[in-house]
Tab-separated table of N, CA and C in Angstrom:
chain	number	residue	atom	x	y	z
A	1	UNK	N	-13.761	-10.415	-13.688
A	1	UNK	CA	-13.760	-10.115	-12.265
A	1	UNK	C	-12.391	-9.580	-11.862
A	2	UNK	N	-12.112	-8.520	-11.134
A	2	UNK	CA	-11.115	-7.939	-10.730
A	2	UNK	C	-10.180	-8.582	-9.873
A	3	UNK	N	-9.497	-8.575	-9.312
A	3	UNK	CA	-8.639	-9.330	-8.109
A	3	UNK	C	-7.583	-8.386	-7.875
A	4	UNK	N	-7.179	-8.148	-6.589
A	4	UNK	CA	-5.708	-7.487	-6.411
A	4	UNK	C	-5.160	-8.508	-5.479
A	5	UNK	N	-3.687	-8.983	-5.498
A	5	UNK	CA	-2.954	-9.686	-5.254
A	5	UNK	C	-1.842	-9.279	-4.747
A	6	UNK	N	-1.632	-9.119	-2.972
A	6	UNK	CA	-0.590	-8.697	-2.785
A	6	UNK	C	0.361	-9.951	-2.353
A	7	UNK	N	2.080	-9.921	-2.425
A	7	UNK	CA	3.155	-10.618	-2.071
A	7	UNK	C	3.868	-9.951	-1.671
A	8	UNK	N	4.911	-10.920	-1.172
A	8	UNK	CA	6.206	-10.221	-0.584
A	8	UNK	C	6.451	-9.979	0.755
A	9	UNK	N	5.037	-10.956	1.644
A	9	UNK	CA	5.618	-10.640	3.153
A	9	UNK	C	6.184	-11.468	3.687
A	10	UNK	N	6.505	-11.590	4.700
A	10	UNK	CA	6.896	-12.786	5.711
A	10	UNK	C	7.423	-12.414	6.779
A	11	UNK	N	8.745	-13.176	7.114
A	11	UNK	CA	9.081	-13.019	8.849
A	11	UNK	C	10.603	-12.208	8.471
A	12	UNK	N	10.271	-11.164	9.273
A	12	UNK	CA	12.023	-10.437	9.064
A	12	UNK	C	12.534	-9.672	10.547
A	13	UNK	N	13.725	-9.869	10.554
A	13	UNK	CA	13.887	-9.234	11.996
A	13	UNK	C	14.110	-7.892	12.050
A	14	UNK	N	13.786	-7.051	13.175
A	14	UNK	CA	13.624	-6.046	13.405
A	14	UNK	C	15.069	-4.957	12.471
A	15	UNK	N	14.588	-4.144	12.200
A	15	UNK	CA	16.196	-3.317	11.213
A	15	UNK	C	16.256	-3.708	10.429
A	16	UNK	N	15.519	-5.116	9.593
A	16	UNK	CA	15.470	-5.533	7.994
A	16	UNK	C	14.583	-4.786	6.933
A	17	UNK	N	14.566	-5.377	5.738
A	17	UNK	CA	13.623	-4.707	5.151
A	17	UNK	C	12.741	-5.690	4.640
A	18	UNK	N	12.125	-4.967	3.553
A	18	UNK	CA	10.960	-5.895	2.586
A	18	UNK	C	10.130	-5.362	1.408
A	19	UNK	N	9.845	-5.764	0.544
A	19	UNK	CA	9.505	-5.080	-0.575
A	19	UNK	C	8.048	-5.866	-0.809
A	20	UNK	N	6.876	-5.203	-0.667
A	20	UNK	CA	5.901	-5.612	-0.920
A	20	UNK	C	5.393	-5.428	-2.498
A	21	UNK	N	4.684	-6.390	-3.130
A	21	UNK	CA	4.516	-5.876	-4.352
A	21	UNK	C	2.517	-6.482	-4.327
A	22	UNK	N	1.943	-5.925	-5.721
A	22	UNK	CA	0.785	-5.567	-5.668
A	22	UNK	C	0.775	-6.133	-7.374
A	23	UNK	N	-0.067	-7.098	-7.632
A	23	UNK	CA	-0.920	-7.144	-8.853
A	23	UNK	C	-2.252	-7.269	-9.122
A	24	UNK	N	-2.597	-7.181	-9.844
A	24	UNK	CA	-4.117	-7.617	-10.595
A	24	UNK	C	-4.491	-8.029	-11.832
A	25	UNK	N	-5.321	-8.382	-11.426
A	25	UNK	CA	-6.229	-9.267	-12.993
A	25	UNK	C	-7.329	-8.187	-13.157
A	26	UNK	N	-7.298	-8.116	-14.208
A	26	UNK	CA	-8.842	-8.031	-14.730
A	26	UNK	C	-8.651	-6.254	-14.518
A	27	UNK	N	-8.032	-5.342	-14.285
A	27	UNK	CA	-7.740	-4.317	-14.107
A	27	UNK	C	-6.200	-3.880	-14.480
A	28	UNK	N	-6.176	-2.363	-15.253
A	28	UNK	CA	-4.748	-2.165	-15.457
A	28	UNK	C	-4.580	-0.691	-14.814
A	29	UNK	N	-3.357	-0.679	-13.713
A	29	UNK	CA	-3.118	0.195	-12.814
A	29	UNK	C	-2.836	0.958	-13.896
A	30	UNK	N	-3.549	2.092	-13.731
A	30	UNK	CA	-3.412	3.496	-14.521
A	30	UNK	C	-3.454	4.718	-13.750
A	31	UNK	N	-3.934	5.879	-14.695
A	31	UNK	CA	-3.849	7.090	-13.948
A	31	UNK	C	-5.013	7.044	-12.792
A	32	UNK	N	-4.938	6.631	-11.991
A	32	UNK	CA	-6.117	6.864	-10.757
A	32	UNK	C	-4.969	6.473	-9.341
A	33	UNK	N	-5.721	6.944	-7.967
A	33	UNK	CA	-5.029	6.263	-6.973
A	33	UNK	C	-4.587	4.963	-7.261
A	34	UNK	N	-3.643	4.914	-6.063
A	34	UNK	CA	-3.002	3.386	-5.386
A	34	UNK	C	-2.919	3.423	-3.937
A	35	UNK	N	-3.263	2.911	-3.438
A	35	UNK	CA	-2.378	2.624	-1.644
A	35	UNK	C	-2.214	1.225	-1.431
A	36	UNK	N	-1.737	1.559	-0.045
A	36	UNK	CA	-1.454	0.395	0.720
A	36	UNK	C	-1.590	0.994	2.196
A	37	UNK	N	-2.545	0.073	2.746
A	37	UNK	CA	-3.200	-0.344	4.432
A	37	UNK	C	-2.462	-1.134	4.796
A	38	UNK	N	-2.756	-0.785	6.290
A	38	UNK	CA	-2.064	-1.989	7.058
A	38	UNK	C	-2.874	-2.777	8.285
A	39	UNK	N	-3.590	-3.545	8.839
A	39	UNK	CA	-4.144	-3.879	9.932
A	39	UNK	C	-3.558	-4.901	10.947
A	40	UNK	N	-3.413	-4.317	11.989
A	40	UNK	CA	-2.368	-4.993	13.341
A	40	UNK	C	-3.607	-5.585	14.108
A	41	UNK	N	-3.593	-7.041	14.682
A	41	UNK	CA	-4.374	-8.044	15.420
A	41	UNK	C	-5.404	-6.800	16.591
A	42	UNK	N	-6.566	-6.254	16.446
A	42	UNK	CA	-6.646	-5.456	17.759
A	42	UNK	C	-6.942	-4.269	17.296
A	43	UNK	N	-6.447	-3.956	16.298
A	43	UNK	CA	-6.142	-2.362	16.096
A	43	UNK	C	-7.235	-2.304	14.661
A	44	UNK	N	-7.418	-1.290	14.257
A	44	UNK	CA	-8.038	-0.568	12.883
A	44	UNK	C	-7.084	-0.598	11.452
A	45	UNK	N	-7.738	-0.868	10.757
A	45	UNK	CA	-7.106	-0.480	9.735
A	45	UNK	C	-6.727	0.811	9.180
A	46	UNK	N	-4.828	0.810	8.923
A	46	UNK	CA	-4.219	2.321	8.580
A	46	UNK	C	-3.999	2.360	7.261
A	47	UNK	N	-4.568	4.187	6.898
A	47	UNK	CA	-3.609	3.420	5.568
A	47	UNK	C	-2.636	4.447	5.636
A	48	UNK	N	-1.549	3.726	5.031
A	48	UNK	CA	-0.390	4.584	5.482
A	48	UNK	C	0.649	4.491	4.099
A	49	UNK	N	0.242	4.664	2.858
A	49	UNK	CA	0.730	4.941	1.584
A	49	UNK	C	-0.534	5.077	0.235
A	50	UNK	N	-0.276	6.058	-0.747
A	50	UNK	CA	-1.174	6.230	-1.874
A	50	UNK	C	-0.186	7.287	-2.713
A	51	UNK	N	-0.690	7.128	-3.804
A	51	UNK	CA	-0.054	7.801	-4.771
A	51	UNK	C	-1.026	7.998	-5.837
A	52	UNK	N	-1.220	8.799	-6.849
A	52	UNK	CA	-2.294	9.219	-7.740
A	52	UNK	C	-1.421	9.163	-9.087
A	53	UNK	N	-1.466	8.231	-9.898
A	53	UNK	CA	-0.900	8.178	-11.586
A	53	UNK	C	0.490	8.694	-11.430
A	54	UNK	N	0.704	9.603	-12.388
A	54	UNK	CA	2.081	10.112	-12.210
A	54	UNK	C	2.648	11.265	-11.273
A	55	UNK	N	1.621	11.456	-10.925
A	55	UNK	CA	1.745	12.526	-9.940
A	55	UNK	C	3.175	12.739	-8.925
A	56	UNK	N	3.893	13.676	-8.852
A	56	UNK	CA	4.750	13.382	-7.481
A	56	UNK	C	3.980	13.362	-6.219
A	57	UNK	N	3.250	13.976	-5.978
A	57	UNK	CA	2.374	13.612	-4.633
A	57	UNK	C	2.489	12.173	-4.120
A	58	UNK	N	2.697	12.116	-3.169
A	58	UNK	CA	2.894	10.741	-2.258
A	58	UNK	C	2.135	10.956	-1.317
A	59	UNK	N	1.467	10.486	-0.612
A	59	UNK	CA	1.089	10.312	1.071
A	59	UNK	C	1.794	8.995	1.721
A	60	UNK	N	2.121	9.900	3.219
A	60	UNK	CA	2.345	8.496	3.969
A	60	UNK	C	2.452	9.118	5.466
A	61	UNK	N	1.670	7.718	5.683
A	61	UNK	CA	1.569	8.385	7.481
A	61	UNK	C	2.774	8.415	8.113
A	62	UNK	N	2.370	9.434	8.984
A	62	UNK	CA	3.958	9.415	9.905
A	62	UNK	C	4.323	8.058	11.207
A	63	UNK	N	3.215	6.971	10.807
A	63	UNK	CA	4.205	5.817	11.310
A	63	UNK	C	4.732	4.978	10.871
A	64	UNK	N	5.300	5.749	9.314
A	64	UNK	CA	6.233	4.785	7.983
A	64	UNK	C	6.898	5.621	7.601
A	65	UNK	N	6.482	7.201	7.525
A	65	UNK	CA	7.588	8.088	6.816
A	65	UNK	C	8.755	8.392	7.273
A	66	UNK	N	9.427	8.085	6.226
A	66	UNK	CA	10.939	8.125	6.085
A	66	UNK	C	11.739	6.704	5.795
A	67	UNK	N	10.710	6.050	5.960
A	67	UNK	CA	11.081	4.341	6.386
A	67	UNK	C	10.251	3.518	5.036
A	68	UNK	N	8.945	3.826	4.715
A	68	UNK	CA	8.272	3.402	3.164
A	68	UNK	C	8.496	3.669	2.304
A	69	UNK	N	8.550	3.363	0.747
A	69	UNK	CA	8.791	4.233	-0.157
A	69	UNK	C	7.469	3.434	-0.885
A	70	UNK	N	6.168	4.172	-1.790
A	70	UNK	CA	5.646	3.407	-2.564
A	70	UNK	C	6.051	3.811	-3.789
A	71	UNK	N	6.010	2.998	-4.617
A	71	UNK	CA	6.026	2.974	-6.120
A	71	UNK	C	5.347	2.196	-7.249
A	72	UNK	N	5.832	2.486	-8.277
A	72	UNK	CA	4.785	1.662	-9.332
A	72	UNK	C	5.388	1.515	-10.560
A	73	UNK	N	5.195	0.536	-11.406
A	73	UNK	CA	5.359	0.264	-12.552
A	73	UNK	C	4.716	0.313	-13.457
A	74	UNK	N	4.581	0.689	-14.309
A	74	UNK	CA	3.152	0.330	-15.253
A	74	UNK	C	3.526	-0.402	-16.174
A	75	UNK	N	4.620	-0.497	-16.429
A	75	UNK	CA	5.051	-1.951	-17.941
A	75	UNK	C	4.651	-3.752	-16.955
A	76	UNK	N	4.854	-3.245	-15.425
A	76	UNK	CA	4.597	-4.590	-15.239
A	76	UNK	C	3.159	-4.231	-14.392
A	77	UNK	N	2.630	-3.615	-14.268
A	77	UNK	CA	1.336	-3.372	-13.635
A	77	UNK	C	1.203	-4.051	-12.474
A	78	UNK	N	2.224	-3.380	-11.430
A	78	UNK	CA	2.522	-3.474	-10.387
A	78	UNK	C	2.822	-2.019	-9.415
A	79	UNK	N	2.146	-2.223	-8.564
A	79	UNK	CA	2.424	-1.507	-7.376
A	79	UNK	C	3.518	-1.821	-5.824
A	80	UNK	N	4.454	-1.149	-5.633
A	80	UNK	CA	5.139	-1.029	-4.222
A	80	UNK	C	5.608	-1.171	-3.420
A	81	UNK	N	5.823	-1.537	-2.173
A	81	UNK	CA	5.867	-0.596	-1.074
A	81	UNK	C	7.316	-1.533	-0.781
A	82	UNK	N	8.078	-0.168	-0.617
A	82	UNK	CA	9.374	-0.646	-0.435
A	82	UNK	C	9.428	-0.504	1.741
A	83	UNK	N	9.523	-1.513	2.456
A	83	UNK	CA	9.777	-0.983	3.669
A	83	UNK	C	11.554	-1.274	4.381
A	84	UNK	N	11.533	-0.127	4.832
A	84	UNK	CA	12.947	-0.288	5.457
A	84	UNK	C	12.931	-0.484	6.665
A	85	UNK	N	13.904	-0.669	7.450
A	85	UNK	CA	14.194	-0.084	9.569
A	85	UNK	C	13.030	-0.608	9.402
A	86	UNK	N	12.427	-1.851	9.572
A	86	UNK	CA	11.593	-2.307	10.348
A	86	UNK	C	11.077	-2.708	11.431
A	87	UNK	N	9.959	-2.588	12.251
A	87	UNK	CA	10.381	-2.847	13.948
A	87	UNK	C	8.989	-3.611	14.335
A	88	UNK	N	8.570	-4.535	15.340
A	88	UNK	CA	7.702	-4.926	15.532
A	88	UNK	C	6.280	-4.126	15.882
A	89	UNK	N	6.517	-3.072	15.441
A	89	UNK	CA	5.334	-2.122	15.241
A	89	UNK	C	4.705	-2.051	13.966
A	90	UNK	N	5.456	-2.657	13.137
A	90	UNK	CA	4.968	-2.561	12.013
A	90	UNK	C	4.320	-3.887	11.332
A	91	UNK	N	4.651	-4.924	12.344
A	91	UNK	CA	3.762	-6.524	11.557
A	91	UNK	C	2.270	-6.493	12.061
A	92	UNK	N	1.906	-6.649	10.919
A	92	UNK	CA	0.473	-6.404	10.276
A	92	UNK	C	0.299	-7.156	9.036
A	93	UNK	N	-1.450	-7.373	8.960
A	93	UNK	CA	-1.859	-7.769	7.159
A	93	UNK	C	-1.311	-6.394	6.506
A	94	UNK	N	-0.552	-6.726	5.533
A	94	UNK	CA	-0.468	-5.504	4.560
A	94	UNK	C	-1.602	-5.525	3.239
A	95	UNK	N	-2.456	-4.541	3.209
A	95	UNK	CA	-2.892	-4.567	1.610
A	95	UNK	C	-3.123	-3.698	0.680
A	96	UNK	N	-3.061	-4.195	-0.394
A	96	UNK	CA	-2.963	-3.147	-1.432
A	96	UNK	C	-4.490	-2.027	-2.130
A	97	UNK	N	-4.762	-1.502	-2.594
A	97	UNK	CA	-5.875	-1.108	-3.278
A	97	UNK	C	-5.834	0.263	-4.458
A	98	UNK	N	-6.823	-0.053	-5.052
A	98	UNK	CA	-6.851	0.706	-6.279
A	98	UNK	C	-8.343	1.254	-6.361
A	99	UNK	N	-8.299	2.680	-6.583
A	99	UNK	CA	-9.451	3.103	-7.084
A	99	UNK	C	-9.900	3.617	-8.329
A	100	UNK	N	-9.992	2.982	-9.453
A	100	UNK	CA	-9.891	3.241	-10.883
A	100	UNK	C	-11.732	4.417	-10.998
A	101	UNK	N	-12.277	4.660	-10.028
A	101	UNK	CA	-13.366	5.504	-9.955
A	101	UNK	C	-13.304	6.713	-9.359
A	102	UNK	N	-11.748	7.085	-9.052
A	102	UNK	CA	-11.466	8.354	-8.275
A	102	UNK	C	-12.272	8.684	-7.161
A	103	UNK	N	-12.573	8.100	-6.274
A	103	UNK	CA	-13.023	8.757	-5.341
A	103	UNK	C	-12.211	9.046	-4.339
A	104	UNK	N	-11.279	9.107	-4.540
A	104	UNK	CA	-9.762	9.029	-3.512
A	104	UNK	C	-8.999	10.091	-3.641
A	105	UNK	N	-8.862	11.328	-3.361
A	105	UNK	CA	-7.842	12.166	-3.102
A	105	UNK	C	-6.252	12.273	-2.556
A	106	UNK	N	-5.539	12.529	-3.117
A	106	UNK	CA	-4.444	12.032	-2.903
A	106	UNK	C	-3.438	13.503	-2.855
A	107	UNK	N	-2.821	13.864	-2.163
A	107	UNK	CA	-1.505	15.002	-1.783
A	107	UNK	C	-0.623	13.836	-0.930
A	108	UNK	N	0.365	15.387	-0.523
A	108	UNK	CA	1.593	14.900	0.387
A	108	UNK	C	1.276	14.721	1.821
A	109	UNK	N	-0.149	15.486	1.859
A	109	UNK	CA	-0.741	15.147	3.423
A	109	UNK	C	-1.984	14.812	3.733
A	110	UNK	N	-3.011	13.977	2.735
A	110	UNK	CA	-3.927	13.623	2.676
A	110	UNK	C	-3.602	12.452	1.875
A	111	UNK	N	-4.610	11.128	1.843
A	111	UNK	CA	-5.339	10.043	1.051
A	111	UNK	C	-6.630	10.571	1.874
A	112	UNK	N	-7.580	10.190	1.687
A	112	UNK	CA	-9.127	10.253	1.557
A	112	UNK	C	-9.992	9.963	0.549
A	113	UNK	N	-10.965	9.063	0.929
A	113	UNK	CA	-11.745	8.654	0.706
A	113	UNK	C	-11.459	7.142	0.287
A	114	UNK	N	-13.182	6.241	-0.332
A	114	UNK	CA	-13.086	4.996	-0.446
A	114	UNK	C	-12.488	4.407	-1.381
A	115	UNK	N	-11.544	3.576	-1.497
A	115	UNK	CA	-10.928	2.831	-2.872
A	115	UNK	C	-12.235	1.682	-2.996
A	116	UNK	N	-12.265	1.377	-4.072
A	116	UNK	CA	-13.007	0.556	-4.878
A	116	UNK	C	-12.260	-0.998	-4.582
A	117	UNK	N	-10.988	-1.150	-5.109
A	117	UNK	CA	-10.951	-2.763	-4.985
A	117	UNK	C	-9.611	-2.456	-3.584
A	118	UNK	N	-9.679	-3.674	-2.682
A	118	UNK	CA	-8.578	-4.348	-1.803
A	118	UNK	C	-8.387	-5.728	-1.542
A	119	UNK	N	-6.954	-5.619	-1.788
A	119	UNK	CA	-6.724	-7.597	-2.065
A	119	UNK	C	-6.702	-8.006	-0.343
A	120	UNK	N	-6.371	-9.571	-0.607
A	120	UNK	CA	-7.009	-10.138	0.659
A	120	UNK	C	-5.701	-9.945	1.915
A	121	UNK	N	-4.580	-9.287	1.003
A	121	UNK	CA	-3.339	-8.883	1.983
A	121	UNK	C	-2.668	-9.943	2.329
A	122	UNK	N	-1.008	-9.419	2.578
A	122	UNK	CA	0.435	-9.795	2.954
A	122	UNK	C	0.639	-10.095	4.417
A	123	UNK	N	0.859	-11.086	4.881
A	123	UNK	CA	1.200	-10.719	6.386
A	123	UNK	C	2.496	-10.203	6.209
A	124	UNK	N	3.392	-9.253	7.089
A	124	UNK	CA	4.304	-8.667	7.509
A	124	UNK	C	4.662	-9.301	8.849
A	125	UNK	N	5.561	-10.278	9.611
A	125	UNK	CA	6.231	-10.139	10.655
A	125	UNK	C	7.370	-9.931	11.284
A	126	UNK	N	7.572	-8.938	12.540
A	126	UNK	CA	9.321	-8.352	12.072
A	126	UNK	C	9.252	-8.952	13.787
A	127	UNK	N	10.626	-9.764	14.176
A	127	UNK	CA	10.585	-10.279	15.233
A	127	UNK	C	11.461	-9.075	15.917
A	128	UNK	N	11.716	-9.313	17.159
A	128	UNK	CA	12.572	-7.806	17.982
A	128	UNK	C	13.888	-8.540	17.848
């Protein structure tokens, strides 16, 4: 059975940072997408980072870019998300996902479509 497992959130004050990270069982992050969503109490779920294998292509929405960085490892089969300048716009569940079935398109100005697995997510809180 698969699982994705995200860590690394908690309470940080506004202008701090945080490094979210992403594992799994039962799956090994390879050449296919990655992202990371975010969902705020009220609001929809964004996703606002993905990356495709080795690709340089990144996506990221413009209410993280310049401020997210995602990345990945593959010796530790781990995924991401580096956040910087953080501001109370940004605390939310954070979560991770993988689509090892490609149905996910990935450039510098698109993610689209459905990922296959998402873990049960990070809370993020950044006080003002």
């Amino acid at each position: 059975q698969v699982q994705v497992v995200e860590s690394g959130g908690g309470l940080v004050q506004a202008g701090g940072s945080l490094r979210l990270s992403c594992t799994a069982s039962g799956l090994t992050f390879g050449d296919y997408p990655l992202g990371w969503f975010r969902q705020a109490p009220g609001k929809e779920r964004e996703r606002i980072s993905c990356l495709y294998g080795s690709s340089p292509d990144k996506y990221y929405a413009d209410s993280v870019k310049g401020r997210f960085t995602i990345s990945r490892d593959d010796a530790k089969n781990t995924l991401y998300l580096q956040m910087n300048s953080l501001n109370p716009e940004d605390t939310a569940m954070y979560f991770c996902a993988a689509d090892p079935e490609y149905q996910v398109l990935v450039t510098n100005t698109m993610c689209s479509g459905n990922f296959r697995y998402l873990g049960h997510g990070t809370q993020v809180t950044v006080s003002p």
